[in-house]
Coordinates of C-alpha atoms in Angstrom, one line a residue:
M1 CA -75.1 -44.7 80.3
R2 CA -77.2 -41.5 80.6
E3 CA -74.8 -40.2 83.3
L4 CA -71.8 -40.9 81.1
L5 CA -73.4 -39.1 78.1
H6 CA -74.4 -36.2 80.4
S7 CA -70.9 -35.9 81.8
V8 CA -69.4 -35.9 78.3
W9 CA -71.9 -33.3 77.1
A10 CA -71.2 -31.1 80.1
E11 CA -67.5 -31.3 79.8
P12 CA -66.0 -27.8 79.7
R13 CA -63.3 -26.6 77.4
A14 CA -59.7 -27.5 78.3
P15 CA -58.2 -24.7 80.3
S16 CA -55.6 -22.4 78.9
P17 CA -55.3 -23.6 75.3
P18 CA -51.8 -22.6 73.9
V19 CA -51.8 -19.5 71.8
R20 CA -50.4 -19.4 68.3
S21 CA -46.6 -20.0 68.4
W22 CA -43.8 -20.2 65.9
R23 CA -44.4 -23.9 65.6
D24 CA -47.8 -23.2 64.0
W25 CA -46.2 -20.9 61.5
V26 CA -43.5 -23.5 60.7
L27 CA -46.3 -26.1 60.2
V28 CA -48.1 -23.8 57.7
G29 CA -44.8 -22.9 56.1
V30 CA -44.1 -26.6 55.5
V31 CA -47.5 -27.5 54.2
V32 CA -47.8 -24.7 51.7
P33 CA -44.7 -25.5 49.6
L34 CA -45.4 -29.3 49.8
A35 CA -48.9 -28.8 48.5
I36 CA -47.6 -26.6 45.6
L37 CA -44.9 -29.1 44.7
E38 CA -47.3 -32.0 44.8
G39 CA -49.8 -30.2 42.6
L40 CA -47.0 -29.5 40.1
L41 CA -45.2 -32.8 40.0
R42 CA -47.8 -35.5 40.3
P43 CA -48.9 -36.5 36.8
D44 CA -51.8 -38.7 38.0
L45 CA -53.9 -35.9 39.4
V46 CA -57.2 -35.5 37.6
A47 CA -57.7 -31.8 38.7
P48 CA -54.4 -30.6 40.1
V49 CA -55.5 -26.9 40.2
Y50 CA -58.7 -27.7 42.2
S51 CA -56.9 -30.0 44.6
T52 CA -54.0 -27.5 45.2
V53 CA -56.4 -24.5 45.7
I54 CA -58.5 -26.4 48.2
T55 CA -55.5 -27.6 50.1
L56 CA -53.9 -24.1 50.2
A57 CA -57.2 -22.3 51.1
L58 CA -57.8 -24.5 54.1
V59 CA -54.3 -24.6 55.5
S60 CA -54.8 -21.4 57.5
T61 CA -57.3 -23.2 59.8
L62 CA -54.3 -24.8 61.5
L63 CA -53.5 -21.4 63.1
W64 CA -56.9 -21.3 65.0
R65 CA -57.3 -25.0 65.7
R66 CA -56.8 -24.7 69.4
T67 CA -58.7 -21.5 70.2
R68 CA -61.6 -22.1 67.8
P69 CA -61.6 -25.9 67.2
L70 CA -65.2 -26.4 66.2
L71 CA -65.3 -23.5 63.8
M72 CA -62.1 -24.7 62.0
V73 CA -63.5 -28.3 61.8
A74 CA -66.8 -26.9 60.4
I75 CA -65.0 -24.9 57.7
V76 CA -62.7 -27.7 56.6
F77 CA -65.2 -30.5 56.5
T78 CA -68.0 -28.4 55.0
V79 CA -65.8 -27.2 52.2
T80 CA -64.4 -30.7 51.5
G81 CA -67.9 -32.1 51.7
V82 CA -69.5 -29.5 49.4
A83 CA -66.8 -29.0 46.8
P84 CA -66.9 -32.6 45.4
L85 CA -70.6 -32.1 44.6
F86 CA -69.5 -29.6 41.9
V87 CA -66.2 -31.2 40.8
G88 CA -67.1 -34.8 41.1
H89 CA -64.3 -36.1 43.4
E90 CA -62.5 -35.4 46.6
P91 CA -59.2 -33.3 46.7
E92 CA -56.4 -35.7 45.7
L93 CA -53.3 -34.2 47.4
V94 CA -51.7 -36.4 50.0
T95 CA -50.7 -33.1 51.7
M96 CA -54.3 -32.7 52.6
V97 CA -53.6 -35.2 55.5
Y98 CA -53.0 -32.2 57.7
V99 CA -56.7 -32.0 58.3
L100 CA -56.4 -34.8 60.7
I101 CA -54.9 -32.3 63.2
L102 CA -58.2 -30.5 63.4
P103 CA -60.4 -33.3 64.9
Y104 CA -57.5 -34.0 67.2
A105 CA -57.5 -30.4 68.3
L106 CA -61.3 -30.4 68.7
F107 CA -61.3 -33.3 71.2
R108 CA -58.1 -32.1 72.9
W109 CA -59.2 -28.5 73.5
G110 CA -62.9 -28.2 72.8
S111 CA -65.9 -28.6 75.2
G112 CA -68.0 -31.7 75.2
Q113 CA -70.7 -30.1 73.2
Q114 CA -68.2 -28.8 70.6
A115 CA -66.7 -32.3 70.3
A116 CA -70.1 -33.9 69.9
A117 CA -71.1 -31.4 67.2
G118 CA -67.8 -31.7 65.4
A119 CA -67.8 -35.5 65.5
A120 CA -71.3 -35.5 64.0
L121 CA -70.3 -33.2 61.2
I122 CA -67.2 -35.2 60.4
L123 CA -69.1 -38.5 60.4
A124 CA -71.9 -36.9 58.3
K125 CA -69.3 -35.7 55.7
I126 CA -67.7 -39.2 55.5
G127 CA -71.2 -40.8 55.1
L128 CA -72.3 -38.4 52.4
S129 CA -69.1 -38.7 50.5
A130 CA -69.6 -42.5 50.5
A131 CA -73.3 -42.2 49.5
F132 CA -72.5 -39.9 46.5
G133 CA -69.7 -42.2 45.4
H134 CA -66.9 -39.8 46.0
L135 CA -65.4 -42.3 48.5
G136 CA -65.3 -46.0 48.1
L137 CA -66.5 -48.2 50.9
A138 CA -63.0 -49.2 51.9
D139 CA -61.8 -45.6 51.9
A140 CA -64.8 -44.6 54.0
L141 CA -64.1 -47.3 56.6
V142 CA -60.5 -46.3 56.7
G143 CA -61.5 -42.7 57.2
L144 CA -63.8 -43.7 60.1
V145 CA -61.0 -45.7 61.8
V146 CA -58.5 -42.8 61.4
M147 CA -61.0 -40.3 62.8
F148 CA -61.9 -42.4 65.8
A149 CA -58.2 -42.9 66.4
A150 CA -57.6 -39.2 66.4
F151 CA -60.6 -38.7 68.8
A152 CA -59.2 -41.4 71.1
L153 CA -55.6 -40.0 71.0
A154 CA -56.8 -36.5 71.8
T155 CA -59.0 -37.7 74.6
A156 CA -56.2 -39.7 76.1
F157 CA -53.8 -36.6 76.0
R158 CA -56.6 -34.4 77.4
Y159 CA -57.2 -36.5 80.5
R160 CA -53.5 -37.1 80.9
A161 CA -53.0 -33.4 81.1
R162 CA -55.9 -33.2 83.6
L163 CA -54.3 -35.8 85.8
L164 CA -51.0 -34.0 85.7
A165 CA -52.7 -30.7 86.6
R166 CA -54.5 -32.4 89.6
G167 CA -51.1 -33.9 90.7
L168 CA -49.6 -30.4 90.5
D169 CA -52.5 -29.0 92.6
Q170 CA -52.1 -31.7 95.1
A171 CA -48.3 -31.1 95.3
K172 CA -49.0 -27.4 95.9
L173 CA -51.5 -28.2 98.6
L174 CA -49.0 -30.5 100.4
E175 CA -46.3 -27.9 100.1
R176 CA -48.6 -25.3 101.6
E177 CA -49.4 -27.7 104.5
R178 CA -45.7 -28.3 105.0
L179 CA -44.9 -24.6 105.1
A180 CA -47.7 -24.1 107.6
R181 CA -46.3 -26.8 109.8
D182 CA -42.8 -25.4 109.5
L183 CA -44.0 -21.9 110.3
H184 CA -45.8 -23.2 113.3
D185 CA -42.9 -25.4 114.5
T186 CA -40.1 -22.8 113.9
V187 CA -41.3 -19.3 114.0
A188 CA -44.1 -19.9 116.5
H189 CA -41.5 -21.6 118.7
H190 CA -39.4 -18.5 118.8
V191 CA -42.4 -16.2 119.3
S192 CA -43.5 -18.4 122.2
A193 CA -40.1 -18.2 123.8
M194 CA -40.2 -14.4 123.5
A195 CA -43.6 -14.3 125.1
I196 CA -42.4 -16.5 128.0
R197 CA -39.3 -14.3 128.5
A198 CA -41.3 -11.1 128.3
Q199 CA -43.7 -12.4 131.0
A200 CA -40.7 -13.3 133.2
G201 CA -39.0 -9.9 132.6
I202 CA -42.2 -8.1 133.6
A203 CA -42.5 -10.2 136.8
V204 CA -38.9 -9.4 138.0
A205 CA -38.4 -6.0 136.5
Q206 CA -38.8 -4.1 139.8
A207 CA -37.1 -6.5 142.1
R208 CA -34.3 -7.6 139.7
P209 CA -33.6 -5.2 136.9
D210 CA -30.6 -7.2 135.7
A211 CA -32.8 -10.2 135.2
A212 CA -35.2 -8.1 133.1
V213 CA -32.3 -7.0 131.0
D214 CA -31.2 -10.6 130.5
A215 CA -34.8 -11.4 129.4
L216 CA -34.6 -8.6 126.9
R217 CA -31.4 -10.0 125.4
V218 CA -33.0 -13.4 125.0
I219 CA -36.0 -11.8 123.4
E220 CA -33.8 -9.9 121.0
A221 CA -31.9 -13.2 120.1
E222 CA -35.1 -15.1 119.6
A223 CA -36.6 -12.3 117.5
A224 CA -33.5 -12.2 115.3
R225 CA -33.7 -16.0 114.7
A226 CA -37.4 -15.9 114.0
L227 CA -36.9 -13.0 111.5
A228 CA -34.1 -14.8 109.8
E229 CA -36.2 -17.9 109.3
M230 CA -39.2 -16.0 108.1
R231 CA -37.1 -14.1 105.6
A232 CA -35.6 -17.4 104.4
M233 CA -39.1 -18.8 103.8
V234 CA -40.2 -15.7 102.0
R235 CA -37.2 -15.8 99.7
V236 CA -37.9 -19.3 98.7
L237 CA -41.6 -18.6 98.2
R238 CA -40.9 -15.6 96.0
R239 CA -38.0 -17.4 94.3
A240 CA -35.9 -14.2 94.8
E241 CA -33.0 -16.3 96.1
P242 CA -32.2 -20.0 96.1
A243 CA -33.3 -22.0 99.1
D244 CA -31.1 -22.3 102.1
L245 CA -29.1 -25.5 101.6
A246 CA -28.2 -25.9 105.2
P247 CA -29.2 -29.3 106.5
N248 CA -32.5 -29.7 108.3
P249 CA -32.3 -30.4 112.0
S250 CA -32.2 -34.0 113.0
I251 CA -32.4 -36.1 116.2
P252 CA -28.9 -35.2 117.6
D253 CA -30.0 -31.5 117.4
I254 CA -32.7 -32.3 120.1
A255 CA -29.9 -32.0 122.6
R256 CA -30.0 -28.2 122.1
L257 CA -33.4 -28.2 123.7
A258 CA -31.9 -29.2 127.0
G259 CA -31.1 -26.8 129.8
W260 CA -32.8 -24.4 132.1
S261 CA -34.3 -21.1 131.1
P262 CA -35.4 -19.3 134.3
P263 CA -38.2 -19.1 135.3
G264 CA -39.1 -22.0 133.1
P265 CA -38.8 -25.7 133.8
V266 CA -35.6 -27.8 133.3
V267 CA -35.5 -29.7 130.0
D268 CA -33.8 -33.1 130.2
V269 CA -32.9 -34.8 126.9
E270 CA -32.0 -38.4 126.6
L271 CA -31.2 -40.2 123.3
L272 CA -31.2 -44.0 123.3
G273 CA -30.7 -46.8 120.8
D274 CA -29.4 -46.9 117.3
L275 CA -29.6 -43.4 115.9
D276 CA -27.4 -44.0 112.9
D277 CA -28.7 -44.1 109.4
I278 CA -32.1 -42.7 110.2
P279 CA -33.6 -41.1 107.1
A280 CA -33.5 -37.3 107.1
T281 CA -37.3 -37.0 106.8
V282 CA -37.8 -39.0 110.0
G283 CA -35.0 -37.3 111.9
T284 CA -36.3 -33.8 111.0
A285 CA -39.9 -34.8 112.0
V286 CA -38.7 -36.1 115.3
Y287 CA -36.8 -32.9 116.0
R288 CA -39.8 -30.7 115.0
L289 CA -42.2 -32.8 117.1
A290 CA -39.9 -32.6 120.1
Q291 CA -39.4 -28.8 119.6
E292 CA -43.2 -28.2 119.5
S293 CA -43.8 -30.5 122.5
V294 CA -41.2 -28.7 124.6
T295 CA -42.6 -25.3 123.5
N296 CA -46.1 -26.3 124.5
A297 CA -45.0 -27.6 127.8
R298 CA -43.0 -24.4 128.6
R299 CA -46.0 -22.3 127.7
H300 CA -48.9 -24.2 129.1
A301 CA -47.6 -26.6 131.9
R302 CA -48.5 -24.7 135.0
H303 CA -46.1 -25.1 138.0
A304 CA -44.0 -27.5 135.9
T305 CA -40.4 -27.9 137.1
R306 CA -39.1 -30.5 134.7
I307 CA -39.7 -31.6 131.0
E308 CA -38.3 -34.9 130.0
V309 CA -37.5 -35.7 126.3
R310 CA -36.7 -39.3 125.4
V311 CA -35.9 -40.6 122.0
A312 CA -35.4 -44.3 121.5
A313 CA -34.7 -46.0 118.2
D314 CA -34.5 -49.7 117.3
A315 CA -34.3 -51.6 114.1
G316 CA -37.9 -50.8 113.1
S317 CA -39.1 -47.6 114.7
V318 CA -38.2 -44.3 116.3
R319 CA -40.1 -43.3 119.4
L320 CA -40.4 -39.9 121.0
R321 CA -41.8 -39.2 124.5
V322 CA -42.1 -35.7 125.9
S323 CA -43.5 -35.5 129.4
D324 CA -43.7 -32.8 132.1
D325 CA -44.8 -32.6 135.7
G326 CA -47.2 -29.6 135.3
D327 CA -50.6 -29.2 136.7
T328 CA -53.3 -31.2 134.8
G329 CA -56.3 -29.6 136.5
S330 CA -57.3 -27.8 133.3
T331 CA -57.3 -28.8 129.7
R332 CA -54.3 -27.4 127.9
P333 CA -54.6 -25.7 124.5
A334 CA -53.5 -27.6 121.5
G335 CA -50.7 -25.1 120.8
A336 CA -50.6 -21.6 119.4
G337 CA -53.8 -20.8 117.7
G338 CA -55.1 -24.4 118.4
F339 CA -53.0 -26.0 115.6
G340 CA -50.1 -27.4 117.6
I341 CA -51.3 -31.0 118.2
V342 CA -53.1 -31.0 114.9
G343 CA -49.9 -30.2 113.0
M344 CA -48.0 -32.7 115.0
T345 CA -50.5 -35.5 114.3
E346 CA -50.5 -34.6 110.5
R347 CA -46.7 -34.6 110.4
A348 CA -46.5 -38.0 112.1
G349 CA -49.3 -39.4 109.9
L350 CA -47.6 -38.4 106.7
L351 CA -44.7 -40.7 107.6
G352 CA -47.0 -43.6 108.6
G353 CA -46.6 -43.0 112.3
T354 CA -48.8 -41.9 115.2
C355 CA -48.9 -39.0 117.7
E356 CA -50.9 -39.1 120.9
A357 CA -51.0 -36.3 123.5
G358 CA -52.9 -36.1 126.8
P359 CA -52.7 -35.8 130.6
D360 CA -51.1 -38.4 132.7
A361 CA -52.9 -40.4 135.4
G362 CA -51.4 -38.4 138.2
R363 CA -49.7 -35.2 137.3
G364 CA -48.3 -33.9 134.0
W365 CA -48.8 -34.2 130.3
T366 CA -47.2 -36.5 127.8
V367 CA -46.8 -36.5 124.1
A368 CA -46.0 -39.9 122.6
V369 CA -44.8 -40.3 119.0
A370 CA -44.0 -43.5 117.1
L371 CA -42.6 -43.3 113.6
P372 CA -41.4 -46.2 111.4
R373 CA -37.7 -46.1 110.8
T374 CA -38.4 -46.3 107.1
P375 CA -41.1 -43.7 106.4
T376 CA -44.2 -44.9 104.6
A377 CA -47.0 -42.8 103.0
A378 CA -50.1 -42.9 105.1

């Protein structure tokens, strides 16, 4: 109980309370003529001038109810608590019901200390009014129920807004992680290809100048593709242009990884099983995982002559296996900057699958991925 009270007392103010808007002025513009009309037209009022003046004098507190909630509550409930001591009764206008917005604003936007102080002031005002006979017992009980209802409603909306803000922050975090994976899986793929080609061009520049020129052409093409993808991502992030609506790569696109890029190893791709109707998220993930695995093998598999990519799908799962015949004498890096296998594992895990990578018993390195055909949140 002490921890609960301490947490309530230490509760900070709600962030970014809305500033005064046209709606606030409309609210004041509606309350003022209603109060005047009620004061003029109701014949049962004991002191119509007193009730109308009090109602009109306090209506301006609605304009600062979110930025200074405790001060506005203190003004309204102090005035309505002290004035009956001189007049003998509470303000009688029904229009005065607008004051219920103030305790709501206090619990919605104020800190824990402000809410506690304001609630104490409100309850004290109701209790004193009942003690001096300005409120009947039934009216006092109704007032308490209404105030607690306003407190509860404001608290519910406050924590609902907090949950929505946390959900938004989580969505932003997940989006940043997705962008990080995409940057690694796409741009880093092209940069790795350029590095490999540059090394090959340097190695053969003196003996075979034509091969060096071919390497430069490939580097130029890879650089153009990397630059285009980076610009597309920047445009989306800055919202300068709409996102590229081209479809994401899928499992059939893995065939583009096949071939031989001298002096690199031969890439052999085989697609097996029922590849129809695989969800786009799974298909894109399999492509990115295969692309990253091939890039790692080309870059780190020493003396490798062959990279085999196998994708097999059945009714329940999609499996990817990328293996090479490179030297396993030394531990390979986890990818560019050390985030390759980490990103692959995260991508597979987000779809409810697994990703394992490691050296084979004899020679080579294998990446094995298993994803459910219907993705599930892990």
